[in-house]
XYZ file of C-alpha atoms in Angstrom:
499
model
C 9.527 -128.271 178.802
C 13.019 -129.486 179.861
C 13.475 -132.819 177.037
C 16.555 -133.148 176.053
C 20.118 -132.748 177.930
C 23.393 -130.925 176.228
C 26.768 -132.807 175.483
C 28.779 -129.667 175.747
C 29.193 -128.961 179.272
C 28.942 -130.614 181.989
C 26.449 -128.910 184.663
C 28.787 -129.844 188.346
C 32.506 -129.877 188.432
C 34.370 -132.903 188.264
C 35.091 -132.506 192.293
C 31.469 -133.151 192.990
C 29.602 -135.422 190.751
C 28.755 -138.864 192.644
C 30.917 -140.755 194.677
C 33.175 -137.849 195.568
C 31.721 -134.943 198.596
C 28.648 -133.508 199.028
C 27.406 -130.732 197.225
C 27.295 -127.537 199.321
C 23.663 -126.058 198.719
C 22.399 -123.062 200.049
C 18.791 -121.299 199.552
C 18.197 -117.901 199.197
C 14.666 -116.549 199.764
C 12.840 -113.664 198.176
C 9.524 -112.341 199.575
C 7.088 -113.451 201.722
C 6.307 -115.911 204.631
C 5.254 -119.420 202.526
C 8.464 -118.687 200.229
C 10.579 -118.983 203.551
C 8.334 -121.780 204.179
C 9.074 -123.215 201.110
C 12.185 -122.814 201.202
C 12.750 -124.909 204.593
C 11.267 -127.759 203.306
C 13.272 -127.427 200.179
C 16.613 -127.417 201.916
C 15.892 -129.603 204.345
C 14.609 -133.016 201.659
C 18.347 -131.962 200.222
C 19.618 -132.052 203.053
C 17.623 -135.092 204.608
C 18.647 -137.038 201.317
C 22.161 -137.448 202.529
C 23.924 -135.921 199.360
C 23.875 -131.931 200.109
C 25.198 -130.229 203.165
C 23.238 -126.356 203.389
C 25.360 -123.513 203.992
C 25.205 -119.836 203.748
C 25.357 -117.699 200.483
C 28.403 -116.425 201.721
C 30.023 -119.810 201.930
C 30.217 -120.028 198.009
C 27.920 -123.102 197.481
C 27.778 -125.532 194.266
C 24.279 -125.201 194.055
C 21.993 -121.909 195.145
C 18.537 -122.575 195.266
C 16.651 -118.474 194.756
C 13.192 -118.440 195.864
C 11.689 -115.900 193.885
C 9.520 -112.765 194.407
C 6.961 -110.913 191.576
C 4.850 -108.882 193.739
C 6.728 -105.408 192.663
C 9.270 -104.384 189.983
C 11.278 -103.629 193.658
C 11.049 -107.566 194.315
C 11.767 -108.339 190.603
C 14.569 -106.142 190.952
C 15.805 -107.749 194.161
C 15.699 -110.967 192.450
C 18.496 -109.830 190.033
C 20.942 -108.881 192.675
C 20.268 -112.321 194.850
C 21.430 -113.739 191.603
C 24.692 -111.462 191.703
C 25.437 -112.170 195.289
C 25.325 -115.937 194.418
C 27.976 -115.293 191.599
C 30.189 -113.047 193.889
C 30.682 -115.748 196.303
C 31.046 -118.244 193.391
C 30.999 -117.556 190.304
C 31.244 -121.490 189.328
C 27.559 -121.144 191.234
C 24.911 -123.525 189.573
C 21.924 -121.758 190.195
C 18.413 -122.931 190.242
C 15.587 -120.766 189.904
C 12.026 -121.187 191.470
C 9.117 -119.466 193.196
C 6.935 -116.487 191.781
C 9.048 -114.896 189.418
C 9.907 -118.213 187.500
C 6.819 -118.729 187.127
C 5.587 -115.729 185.404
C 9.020 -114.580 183.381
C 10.643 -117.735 182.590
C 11.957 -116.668 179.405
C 13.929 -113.097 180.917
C 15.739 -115.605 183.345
C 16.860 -118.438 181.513
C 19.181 -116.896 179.878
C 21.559 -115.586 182.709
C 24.545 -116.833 183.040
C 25.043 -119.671 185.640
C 21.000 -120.249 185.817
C 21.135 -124.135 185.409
C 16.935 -124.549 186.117
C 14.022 -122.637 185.949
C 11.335 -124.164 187.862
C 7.810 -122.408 188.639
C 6.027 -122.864 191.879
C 3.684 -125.695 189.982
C 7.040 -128.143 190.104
C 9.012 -126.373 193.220
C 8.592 -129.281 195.421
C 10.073 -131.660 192.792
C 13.204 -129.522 192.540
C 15.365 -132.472 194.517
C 14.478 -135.380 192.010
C 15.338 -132.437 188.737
C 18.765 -132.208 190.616
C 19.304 -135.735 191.052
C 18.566 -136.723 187.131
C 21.245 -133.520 186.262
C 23.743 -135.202 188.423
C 23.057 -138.435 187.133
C 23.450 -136.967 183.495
C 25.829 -134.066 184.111
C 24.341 -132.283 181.500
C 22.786 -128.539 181.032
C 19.027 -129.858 179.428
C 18.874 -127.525 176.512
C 15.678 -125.995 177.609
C 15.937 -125.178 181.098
C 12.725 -123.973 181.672
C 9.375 -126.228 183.906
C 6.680 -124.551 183.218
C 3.368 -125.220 184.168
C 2.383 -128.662 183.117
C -0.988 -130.724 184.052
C 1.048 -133.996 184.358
C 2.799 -135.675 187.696
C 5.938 -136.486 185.851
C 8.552 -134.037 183.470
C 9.715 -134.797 180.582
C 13.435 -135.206 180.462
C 13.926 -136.113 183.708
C 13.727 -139.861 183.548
C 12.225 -142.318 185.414
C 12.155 -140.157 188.514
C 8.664 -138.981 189.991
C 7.877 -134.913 190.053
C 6.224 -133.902 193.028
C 3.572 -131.395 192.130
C 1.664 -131.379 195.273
C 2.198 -128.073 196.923
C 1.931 -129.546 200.310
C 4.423 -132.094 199.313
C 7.190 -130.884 201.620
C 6.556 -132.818 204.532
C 6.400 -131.927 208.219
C 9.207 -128.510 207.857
C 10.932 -127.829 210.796
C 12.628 -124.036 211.496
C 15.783 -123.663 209.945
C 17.349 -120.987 211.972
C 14.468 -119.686 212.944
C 12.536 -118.839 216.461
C 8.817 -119.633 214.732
C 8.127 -121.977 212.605
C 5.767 -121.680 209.501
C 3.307 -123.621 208.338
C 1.405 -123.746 204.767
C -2.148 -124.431 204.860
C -3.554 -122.987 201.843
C -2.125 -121.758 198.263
C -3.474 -119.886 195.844
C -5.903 -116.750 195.384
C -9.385 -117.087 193.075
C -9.701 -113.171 194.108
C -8.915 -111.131 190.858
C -7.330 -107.915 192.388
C -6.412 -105.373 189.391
C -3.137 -104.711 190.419
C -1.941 -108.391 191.519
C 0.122 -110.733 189.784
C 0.001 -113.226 192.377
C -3.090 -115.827 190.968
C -1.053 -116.199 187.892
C 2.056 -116.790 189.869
C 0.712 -119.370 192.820
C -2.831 -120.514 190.581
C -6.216 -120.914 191.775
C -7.157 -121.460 195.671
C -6.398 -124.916 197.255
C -6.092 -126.039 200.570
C -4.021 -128.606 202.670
C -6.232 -131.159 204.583
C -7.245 -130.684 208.300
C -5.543 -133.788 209.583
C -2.491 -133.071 207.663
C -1.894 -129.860 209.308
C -3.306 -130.865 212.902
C -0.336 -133.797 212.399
C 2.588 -131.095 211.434
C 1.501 -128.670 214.501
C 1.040 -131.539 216.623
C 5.087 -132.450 215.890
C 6.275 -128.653 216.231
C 4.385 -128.756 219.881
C 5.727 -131.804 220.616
C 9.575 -130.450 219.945
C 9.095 -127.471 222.313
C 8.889 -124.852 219.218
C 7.705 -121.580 220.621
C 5.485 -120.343 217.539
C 3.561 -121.286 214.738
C 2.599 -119.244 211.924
C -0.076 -120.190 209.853
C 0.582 -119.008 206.560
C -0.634 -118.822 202.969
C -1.831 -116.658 199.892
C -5.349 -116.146 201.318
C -5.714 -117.825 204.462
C -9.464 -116.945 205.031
C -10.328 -118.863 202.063
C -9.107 -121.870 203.588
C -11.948 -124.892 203.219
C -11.389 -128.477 203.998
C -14.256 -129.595 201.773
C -13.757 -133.148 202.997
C -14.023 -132.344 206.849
C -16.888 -129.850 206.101
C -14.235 -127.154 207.798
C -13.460 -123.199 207.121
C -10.832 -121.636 208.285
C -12.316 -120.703 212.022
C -13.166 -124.524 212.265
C -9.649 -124.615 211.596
C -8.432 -122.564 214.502
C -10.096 -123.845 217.263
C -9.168 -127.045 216.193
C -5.766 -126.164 216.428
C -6.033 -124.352 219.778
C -7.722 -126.974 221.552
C -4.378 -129.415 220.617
C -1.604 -126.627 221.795
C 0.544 -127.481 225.132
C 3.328 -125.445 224.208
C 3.142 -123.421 221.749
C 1.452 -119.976 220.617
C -0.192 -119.251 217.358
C -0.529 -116.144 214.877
C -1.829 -115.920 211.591
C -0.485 -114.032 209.070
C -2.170 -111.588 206.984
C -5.494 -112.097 206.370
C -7.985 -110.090 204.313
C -10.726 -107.916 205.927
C -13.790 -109.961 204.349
C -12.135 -112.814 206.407
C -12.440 -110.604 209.739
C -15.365 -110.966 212.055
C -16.988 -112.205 215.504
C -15.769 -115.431 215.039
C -12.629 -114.556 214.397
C -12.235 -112.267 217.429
C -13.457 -114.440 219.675
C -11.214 -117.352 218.798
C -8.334 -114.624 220.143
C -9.071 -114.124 223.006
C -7.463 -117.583 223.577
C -4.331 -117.245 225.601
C -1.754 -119.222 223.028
C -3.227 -117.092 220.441
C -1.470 -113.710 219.880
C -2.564 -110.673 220.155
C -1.703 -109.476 216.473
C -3.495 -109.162 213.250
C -2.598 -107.974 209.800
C -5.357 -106.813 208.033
C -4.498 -105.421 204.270
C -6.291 -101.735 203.732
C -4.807 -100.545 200.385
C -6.575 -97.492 200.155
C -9.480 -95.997 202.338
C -11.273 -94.578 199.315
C -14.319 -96.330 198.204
C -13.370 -94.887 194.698
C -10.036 -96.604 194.394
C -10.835 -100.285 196.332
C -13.686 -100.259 193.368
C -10.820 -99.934 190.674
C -8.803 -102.473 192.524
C -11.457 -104.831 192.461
C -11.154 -105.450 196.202
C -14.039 -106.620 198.285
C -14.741 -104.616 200.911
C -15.080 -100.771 201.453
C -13.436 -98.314 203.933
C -16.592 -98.210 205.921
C -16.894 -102.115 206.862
C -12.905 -102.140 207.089
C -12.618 -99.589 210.086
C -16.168 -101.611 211.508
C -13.886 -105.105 211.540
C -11.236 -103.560 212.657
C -13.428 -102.525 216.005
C -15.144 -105.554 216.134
C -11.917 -107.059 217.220
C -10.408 -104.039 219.094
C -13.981 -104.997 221.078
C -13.044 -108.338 222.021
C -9.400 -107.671 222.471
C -8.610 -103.831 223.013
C -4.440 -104.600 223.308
C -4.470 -106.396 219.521
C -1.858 -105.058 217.708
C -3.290 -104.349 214.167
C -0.962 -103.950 211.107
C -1.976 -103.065 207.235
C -0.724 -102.930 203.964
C -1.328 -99.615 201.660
C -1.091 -99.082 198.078
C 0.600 -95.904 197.356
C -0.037 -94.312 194.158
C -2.956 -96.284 192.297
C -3.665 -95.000 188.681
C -5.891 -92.101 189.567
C -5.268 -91.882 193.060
C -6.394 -88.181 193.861
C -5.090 -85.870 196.714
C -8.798 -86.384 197.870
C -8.444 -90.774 197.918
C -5.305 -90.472 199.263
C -6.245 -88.413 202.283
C -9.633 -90.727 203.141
C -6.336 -93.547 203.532
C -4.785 -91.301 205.764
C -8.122 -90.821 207.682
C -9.063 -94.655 208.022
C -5.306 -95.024 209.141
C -5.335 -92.152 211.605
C -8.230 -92.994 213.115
C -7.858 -96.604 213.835
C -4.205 -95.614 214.880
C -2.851 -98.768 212.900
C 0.375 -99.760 215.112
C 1.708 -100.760 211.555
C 1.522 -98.990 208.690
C 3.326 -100.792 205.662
C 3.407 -98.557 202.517
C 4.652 -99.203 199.839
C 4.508 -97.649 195.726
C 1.801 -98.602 193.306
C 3.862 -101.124 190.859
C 2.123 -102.073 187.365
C 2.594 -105.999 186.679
C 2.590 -107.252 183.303
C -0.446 -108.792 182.502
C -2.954 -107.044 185.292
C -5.702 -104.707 184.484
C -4.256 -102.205 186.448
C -0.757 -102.369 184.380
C -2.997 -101.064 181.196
C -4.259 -97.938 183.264
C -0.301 -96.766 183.034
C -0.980 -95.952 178.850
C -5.137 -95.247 178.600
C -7.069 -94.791 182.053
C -9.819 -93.463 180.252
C -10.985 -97.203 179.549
C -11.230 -98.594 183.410
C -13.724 -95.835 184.355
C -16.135 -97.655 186.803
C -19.067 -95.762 187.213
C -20.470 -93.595 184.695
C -21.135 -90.947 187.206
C -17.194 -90.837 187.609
C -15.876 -88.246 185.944
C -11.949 -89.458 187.237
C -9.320 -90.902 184.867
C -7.066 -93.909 186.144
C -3.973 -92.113 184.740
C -0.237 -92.641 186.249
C 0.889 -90.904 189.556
C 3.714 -89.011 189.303
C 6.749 -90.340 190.889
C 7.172 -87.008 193.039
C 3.707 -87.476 194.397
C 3.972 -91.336 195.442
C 7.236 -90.232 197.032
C 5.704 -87.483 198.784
C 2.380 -89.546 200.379
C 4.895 -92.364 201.413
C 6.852 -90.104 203.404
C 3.531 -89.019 204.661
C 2.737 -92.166 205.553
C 6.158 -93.517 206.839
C 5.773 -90.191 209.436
C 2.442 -91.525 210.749
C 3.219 -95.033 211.032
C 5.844 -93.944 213.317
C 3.808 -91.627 215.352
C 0.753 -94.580 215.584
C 3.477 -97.156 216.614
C 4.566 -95.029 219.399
C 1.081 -94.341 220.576
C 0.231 -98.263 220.681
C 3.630 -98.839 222.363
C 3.233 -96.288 225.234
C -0.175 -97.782 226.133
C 1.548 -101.171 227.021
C 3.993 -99.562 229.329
C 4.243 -101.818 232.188
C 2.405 -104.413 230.737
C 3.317 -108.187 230.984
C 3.825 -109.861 227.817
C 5.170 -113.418 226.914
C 8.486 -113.096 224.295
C 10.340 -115.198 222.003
C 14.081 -114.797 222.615
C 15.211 -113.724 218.442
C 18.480 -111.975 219.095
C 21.381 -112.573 221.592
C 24.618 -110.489 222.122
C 27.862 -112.928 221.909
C 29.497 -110.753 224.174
C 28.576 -111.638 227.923
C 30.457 -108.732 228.797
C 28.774 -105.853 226.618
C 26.395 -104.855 229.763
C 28.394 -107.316 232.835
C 29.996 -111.004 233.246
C 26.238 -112.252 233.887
C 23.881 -110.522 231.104
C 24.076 -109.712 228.088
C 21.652 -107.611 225.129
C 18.791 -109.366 223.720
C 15.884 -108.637 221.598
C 12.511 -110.794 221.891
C 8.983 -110.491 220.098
C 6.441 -110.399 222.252
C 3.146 -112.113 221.162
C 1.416 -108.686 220.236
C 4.549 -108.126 218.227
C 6.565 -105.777 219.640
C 10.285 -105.850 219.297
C 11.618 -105.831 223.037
C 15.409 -104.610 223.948
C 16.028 -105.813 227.228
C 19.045 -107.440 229.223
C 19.087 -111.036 229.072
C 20.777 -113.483 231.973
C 23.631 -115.793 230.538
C 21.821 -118.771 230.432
C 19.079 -117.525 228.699
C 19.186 -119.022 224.904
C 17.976 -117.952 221.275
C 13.833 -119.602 221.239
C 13.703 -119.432 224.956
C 9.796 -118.115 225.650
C 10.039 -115.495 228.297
C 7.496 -112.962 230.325
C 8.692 -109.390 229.841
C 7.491 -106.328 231.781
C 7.556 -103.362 229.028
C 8.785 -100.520 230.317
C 10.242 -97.650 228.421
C 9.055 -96.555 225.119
C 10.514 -93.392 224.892
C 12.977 -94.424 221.817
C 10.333 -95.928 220.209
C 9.918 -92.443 217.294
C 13.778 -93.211 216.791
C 13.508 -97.063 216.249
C 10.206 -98.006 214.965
C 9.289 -101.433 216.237
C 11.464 -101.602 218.777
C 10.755 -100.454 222.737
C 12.468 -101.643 226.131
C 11.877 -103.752 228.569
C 12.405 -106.299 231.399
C 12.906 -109.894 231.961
C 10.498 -111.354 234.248
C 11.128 -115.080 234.350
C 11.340 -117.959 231.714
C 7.453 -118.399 230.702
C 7.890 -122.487 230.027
């Protein structure tokens, strides 16, 4: 805990401590959608506090503000270089680090050179009052570590009030963004072998019904084209006050659009039913759904401690397809599971195959420190489940992971393009995301553009001038033949401005 300040060096430069410019702060973010949530409504109480002007990494800012990611050694890894490319642009840089990552390994970043703060998620939102005391100080605290602490206020940091609430960030508006997030939940009290996250992000809680009615309400009101609801485990959501779950939830934010469409981001299978399927059939709500797998064998979602089985996962899956048989459906599969046999692997394939999953994100087993799953890496012998299961949870090789992911990386292409040629022709509403500056690159009046549609496919189409970044559009798709050579991307063409 952060009580004390140095007297050796000072933390800013002379050229922007108080009363001379603002400090140039910029935020880089690791991971997934509530970081980049996060991250908005970090920047933007700097920015709305009158002292910090944002800019880009690239810019060289005073102050870089890293949103950390734990979820693999690949995101732990990408957290290192984000810290380079802040010190290549500046290496005067003071950086500040936050999110997942700082709040599981404080001590391994601490010690880097130009890391001023380390703040977990438990004390993120109170990163603006931590600045303002260093300023006010201009001191490097001699332990530069917040780790989790029961109390409202820090130690060290003065007078000033540390916001702990985790909903604390006000209503966020998109920064550079077409959609806007929106936080409604944080937290997991699901105990998945492999995942690091409950330690990182703590035990389930949700943000109040009104509060996020309010927030949407604003983002309608201001013409924003999307809202994403977004969180660690959105089914869980419960306003316990209201007497609401997470469906009560929806339709209560349905009935309030004018403007605006919705999606949801992923959301686990046990969370997945009638209810749920019937609520999209609304027209603001899109037609997309992610729906984590992992692994199709019974065998290995046992080890994993996951709550489902392959069996009701493929039944969800056509309980919406019922109600909705356009939904685009995405997953999430573990690759390489201690003990993952050629047998488990190819019941994953199956399940995937047979669904035809439009998006197939794979990605390499990863042991975290501290997970039951990490142990499984030395002695698998001691996680058998079932003593009728003669299998060992032992490592995968390397070659083998690499091998079932390239597996997988060819079928998720060949399911995408499937799913895209069956909407050839078909009329879907877009969100302009991409513009080319050049009005001339295909005539003085149009110009390339890229929307996502609301069953989220990637659109390539030629745009008229006037046309602008956020604009909601219709599109008519209408040529998917590319689509094995760009994944997620097919063609199509404007139909009018959808208002």
């Amino acid at each position: 805990m952060a009580t004390q300040f140095e007297h050796r060096d000072r933390i800013f430069p002379e050229a922007v401590q108080p009363g001379h410019n603002r400090l140039r702060i910029a935020v880089c973010t690791l991971g997934c959608r509530l970081n980049r949530y996060e991250s908005d409504g970090l920047l933007q109480r700097f920015v709305e506090s009158g002292r910090y002007e944002s800019v880009e990494l690239e810019e060289g800012p005073d102050i870089a503000i890293i949103n950390t990611c734990t979820v693999t050694d690949q995101a732990d890894n990408r957290n290192l270089a984000a810290i380079r490319r802040v010190q290549k642009y500046n290496p005067a840089a003071r950086i500040l680090l936050t999110g997942c990552y700082a709040q599981t390994d404080p001590d391994e970043l601490r010690s880097i050179p130009g890391v001023v703060l380390v703040v977990g998620n438990d004390h993120k939102t109170g990163l603006l009052e931590m600045v303002e005391e260093l300023l006010a100080t201009n001191r490097t605290p001699l332990n530069n570590t917040i780790e989790r602490d029961t109390r409202e206020t820090v130690p060290g940091y003065g007078a000033r009030p540390v916001l702990k609430d985790p909903f604390a960030y006000g209503y966020v508006l998109p920064r550079g963004h077409t959609r806007a997030y929106v936080k409604i939940q944080d937290g997991c009290d699901r105990r998945c072998t492999y995942c690091k996250i409950p330690m990182a992000r703590g035990a389930g809680i949700s943000r109040p019904v009104g509060d996020i009615l309010e927030h949407i309400q604003e983002l309608d009101r201001r013409g924003v084209p999307e809202v994403v609801l977004t969180g660690v485990n959105l089914g869980w959501y419960r306003d316990r006050d209201a007497g609401l779950r997470f469906n009560d939830l929806l339709e209560r934010i349905l009935i309030q659009l004018r403007n605006t469409r919705l999606r949801i981001s992923s959301i686990e299978p046990c969370d997945v039913g009638e209810g749920l399927a019937e609520l999209m059939r609304h027209p603001r709500f899109c037609d997309f759904l992610h729906i984590p797998l992992q692994s199709g064998s019974d065998r290995i979602l046992k080890a994993m401690r996951r709550t489902y089985r392959a069996h009701s996962f493929i039944k969800r899956v056509e309980t919406v397809r019922r109600y909705n048989p356009d939904v685009f459906v995405g997953t999430d599969v573990m690759v390489g599971f201690p003990g993952e046999s050629e047998a488990d692997f190819a019941m994953t394939v199956d399940v995937c195959r047979s669904l035809e999953m439009a998006n197939i994100h794979a990605f390499p087993f990863s042991p975290r420190r501290g997970t039951p799953a990490a142990a499984l890496q030395t002695d698998g012998t001691k996680f058998r489940r079932d003593q009728n299961d003669s299998h060992e949870f032992h490592a995968v090789d390397r070659s083998i992971v690499r091998e079932r992911m390239r597996q997988l990386s060819e079928l998720h292409a060949a399911c995408f393009e499937r799913y895209a040629r069956r909407q050839f022709g078909s009329l879907r509403t877009g969100i302009i995301e991409k513009l080319s500056a050049d009005l001339h690159s295909v005539g003085d009046e149009w110009r390339r553009a890229v929307a996502l549609t609301d069953n989220f496919l990637r659109v390539h189409f030629n745009a008229p001038a006037h046309i602008r970044k956020g604009d909601l559009i219709e599109l008519r798709i209408a040529d998917t033949h590319n689509a094995m050579d760009r994944p997620g991307h097919v063609f199509g063409h404007i139909q009018s401005n959808s208002g």
